[in-house]
PDB file of C-alpha atoms in Angstrom:
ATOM      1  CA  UNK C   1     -37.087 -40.098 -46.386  1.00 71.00           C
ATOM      2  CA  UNK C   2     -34.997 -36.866 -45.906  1.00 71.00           C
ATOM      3  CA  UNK C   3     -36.891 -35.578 -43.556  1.00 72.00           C
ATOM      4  CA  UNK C   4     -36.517 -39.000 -41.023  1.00 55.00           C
ATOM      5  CA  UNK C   5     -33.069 -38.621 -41.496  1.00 57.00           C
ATOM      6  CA  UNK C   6     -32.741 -35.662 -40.149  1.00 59.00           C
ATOM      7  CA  UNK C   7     -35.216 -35.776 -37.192  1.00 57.00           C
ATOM      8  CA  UNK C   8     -33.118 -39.347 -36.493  1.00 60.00           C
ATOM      9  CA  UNK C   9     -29.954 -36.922 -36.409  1.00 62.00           C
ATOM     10  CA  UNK C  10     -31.937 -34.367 -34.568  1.00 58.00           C
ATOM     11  CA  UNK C  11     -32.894 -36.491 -32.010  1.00 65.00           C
ATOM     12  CA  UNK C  12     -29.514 -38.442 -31.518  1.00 60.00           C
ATOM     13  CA  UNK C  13     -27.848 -34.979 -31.085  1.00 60.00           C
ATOM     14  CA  UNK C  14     -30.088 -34.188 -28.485  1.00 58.00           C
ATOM     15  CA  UNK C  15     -29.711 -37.148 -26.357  1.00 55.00           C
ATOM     16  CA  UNK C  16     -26.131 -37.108 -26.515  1.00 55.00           C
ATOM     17  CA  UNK C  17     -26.092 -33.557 -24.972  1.00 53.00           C
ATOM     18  CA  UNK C  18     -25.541 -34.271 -21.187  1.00 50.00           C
ATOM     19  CA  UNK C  19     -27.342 -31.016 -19.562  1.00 52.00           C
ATOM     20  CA  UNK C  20     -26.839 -32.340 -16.330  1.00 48.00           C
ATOM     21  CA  UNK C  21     -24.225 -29.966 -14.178  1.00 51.00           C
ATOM     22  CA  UNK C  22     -21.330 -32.546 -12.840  1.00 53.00           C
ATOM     23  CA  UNK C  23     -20.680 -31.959  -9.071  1.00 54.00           C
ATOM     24  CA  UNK C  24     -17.326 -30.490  -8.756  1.00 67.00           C
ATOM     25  CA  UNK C  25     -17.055 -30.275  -5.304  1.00 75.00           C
ATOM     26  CA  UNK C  26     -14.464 -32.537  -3.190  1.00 78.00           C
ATOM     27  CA  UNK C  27     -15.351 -33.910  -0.530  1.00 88.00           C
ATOM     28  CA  UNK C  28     -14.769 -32.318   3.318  1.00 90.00           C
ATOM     29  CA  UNK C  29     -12.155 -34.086   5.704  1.00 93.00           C
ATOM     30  CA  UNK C  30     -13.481 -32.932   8.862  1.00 91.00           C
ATOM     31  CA  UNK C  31     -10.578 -34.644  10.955  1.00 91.00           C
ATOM     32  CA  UNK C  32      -7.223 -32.622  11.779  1.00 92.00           C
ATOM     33  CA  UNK C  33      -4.333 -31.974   9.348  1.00 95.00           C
ATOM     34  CA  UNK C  34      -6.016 -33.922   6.292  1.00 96.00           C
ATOM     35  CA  UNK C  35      -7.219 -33.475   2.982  1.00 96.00           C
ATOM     36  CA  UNK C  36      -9.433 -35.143   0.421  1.00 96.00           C
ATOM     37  CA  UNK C  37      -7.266 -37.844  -2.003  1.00 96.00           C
ATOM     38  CA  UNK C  38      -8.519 -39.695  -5.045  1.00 96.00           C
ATOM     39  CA  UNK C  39      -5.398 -41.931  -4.674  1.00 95.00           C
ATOM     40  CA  UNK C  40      -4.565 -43.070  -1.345  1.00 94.00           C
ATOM     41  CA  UNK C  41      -2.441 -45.608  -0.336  1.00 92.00           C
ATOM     42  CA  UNK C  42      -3.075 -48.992  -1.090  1.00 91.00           C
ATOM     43  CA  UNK C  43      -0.845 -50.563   1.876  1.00 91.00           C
ATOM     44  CA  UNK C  44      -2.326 -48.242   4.425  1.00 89.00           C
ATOM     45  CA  UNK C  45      -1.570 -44.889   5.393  1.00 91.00           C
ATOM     46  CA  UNK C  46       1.306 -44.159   8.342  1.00 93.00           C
ATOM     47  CA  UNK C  47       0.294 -43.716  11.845  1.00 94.00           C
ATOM     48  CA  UNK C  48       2.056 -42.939  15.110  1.00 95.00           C
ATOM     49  CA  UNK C  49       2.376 -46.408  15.772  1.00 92.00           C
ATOM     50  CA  UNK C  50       3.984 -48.017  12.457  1.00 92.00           C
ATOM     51  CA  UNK C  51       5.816 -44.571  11.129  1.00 92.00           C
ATOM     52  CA  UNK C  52       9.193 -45.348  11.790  1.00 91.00           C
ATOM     53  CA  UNK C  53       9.019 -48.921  10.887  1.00 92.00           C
ATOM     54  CA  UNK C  54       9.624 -50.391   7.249  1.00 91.00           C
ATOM     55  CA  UNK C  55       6.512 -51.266   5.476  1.00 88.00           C
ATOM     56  CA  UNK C  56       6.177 -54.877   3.788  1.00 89.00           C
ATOM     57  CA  UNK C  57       3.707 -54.115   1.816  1.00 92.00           C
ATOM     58  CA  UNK C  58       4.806 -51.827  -1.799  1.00 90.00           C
ATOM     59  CA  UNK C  59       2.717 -51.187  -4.176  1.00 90.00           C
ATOM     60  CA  UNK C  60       2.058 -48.716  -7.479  1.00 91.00           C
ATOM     61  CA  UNK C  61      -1.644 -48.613  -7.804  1.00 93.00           C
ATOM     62  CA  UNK C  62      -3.968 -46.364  -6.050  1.00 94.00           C
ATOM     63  CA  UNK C  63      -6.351 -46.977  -3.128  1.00 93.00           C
ATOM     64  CA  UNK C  64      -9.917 -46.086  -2.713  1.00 94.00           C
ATOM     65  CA  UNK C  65     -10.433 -42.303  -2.556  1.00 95.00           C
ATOM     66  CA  UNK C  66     -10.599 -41.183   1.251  1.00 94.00           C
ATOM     67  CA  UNK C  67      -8.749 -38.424   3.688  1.00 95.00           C
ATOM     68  CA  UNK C  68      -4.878 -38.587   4.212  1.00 96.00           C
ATOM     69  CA  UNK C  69      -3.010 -36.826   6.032  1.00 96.00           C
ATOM     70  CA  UNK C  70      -1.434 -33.927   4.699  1.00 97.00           C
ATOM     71  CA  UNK C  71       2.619 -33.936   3.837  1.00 94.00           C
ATOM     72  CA  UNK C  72       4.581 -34.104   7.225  1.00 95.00           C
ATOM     73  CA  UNK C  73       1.518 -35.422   9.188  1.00 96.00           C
ATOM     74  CA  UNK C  74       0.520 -39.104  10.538  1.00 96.00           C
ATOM     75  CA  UNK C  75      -2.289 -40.096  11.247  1.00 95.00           C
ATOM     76  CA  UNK C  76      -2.494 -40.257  15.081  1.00 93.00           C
ATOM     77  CA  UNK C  77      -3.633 -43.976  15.145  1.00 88.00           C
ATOM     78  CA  UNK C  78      -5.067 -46.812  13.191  1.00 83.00           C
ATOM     79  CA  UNK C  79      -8.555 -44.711  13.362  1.00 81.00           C
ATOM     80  CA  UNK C  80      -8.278 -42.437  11.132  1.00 83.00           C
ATOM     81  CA  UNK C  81     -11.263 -40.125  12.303  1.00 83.00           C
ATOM     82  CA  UNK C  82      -8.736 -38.507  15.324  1.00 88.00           C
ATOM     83  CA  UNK C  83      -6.602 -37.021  12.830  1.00 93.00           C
ATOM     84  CA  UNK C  84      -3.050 -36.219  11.657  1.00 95.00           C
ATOM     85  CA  UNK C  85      -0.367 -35.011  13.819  1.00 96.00           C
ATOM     86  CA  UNK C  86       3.306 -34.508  13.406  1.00 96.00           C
ATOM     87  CA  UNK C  87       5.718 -37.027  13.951  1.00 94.00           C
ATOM     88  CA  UNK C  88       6.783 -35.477  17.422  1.00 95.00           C
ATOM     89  CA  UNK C  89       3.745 -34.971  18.557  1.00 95.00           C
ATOM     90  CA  UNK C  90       3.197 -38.715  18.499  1.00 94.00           C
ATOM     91  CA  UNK C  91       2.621 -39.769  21.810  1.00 88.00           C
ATOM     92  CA  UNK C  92       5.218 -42.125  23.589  1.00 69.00           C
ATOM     93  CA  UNK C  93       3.645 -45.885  23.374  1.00 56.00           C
ATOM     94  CA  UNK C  94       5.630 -46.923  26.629  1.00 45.00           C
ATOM     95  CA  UNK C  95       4.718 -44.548  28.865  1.00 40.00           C
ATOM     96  CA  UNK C  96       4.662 -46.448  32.817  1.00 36.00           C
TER      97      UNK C  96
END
């Protein structure tokens, strides 16, 4: 009976060592000015057209993991694969 005690022990150890490497690596932003965040944003991220104006939307939970733009950068519109610029180099929306 000893002896199925500790194979049962043997065994249960062994399973619960995970010998499986965990990827460490973070995933590439291949767009301008951005970097990899597990917590984005959960109203939306700023972009050239909505950075100067007041967001209604607050909140203190995280978004789904993605690319942001790095500090001082916007993204340069809604579509975030052009990438982040800063604020002046926005371009003008009313250009005639």
């Amino acid at each position: 009976m000893k002896i199925f005690y500790f194979l049962f022990a043997l065994i249960t150890y062994s399973y619960s060592q995970d010998t499986s490497p965990t990827p460490t690596t973070t995933p590439q932003c291949n767009a301008p000015n951005t970097k990899y965040s597990n917590c984005t944003n959960l109203c939306g991220e700023k972009n050239c057209n909505n950075y100067n104006k007041p967001s209604p939307c607050f909140s203190l939970r995280c978004g789904p993991p993605a690319c942001v733009c790095n500090e001082e950068y916007v993204f340069l519109s809604g579509e975030h694969s052009e990438g982040c610029v800063t604020k002046e180099q926005c371009p003008t929306l009313n250009r005639r």
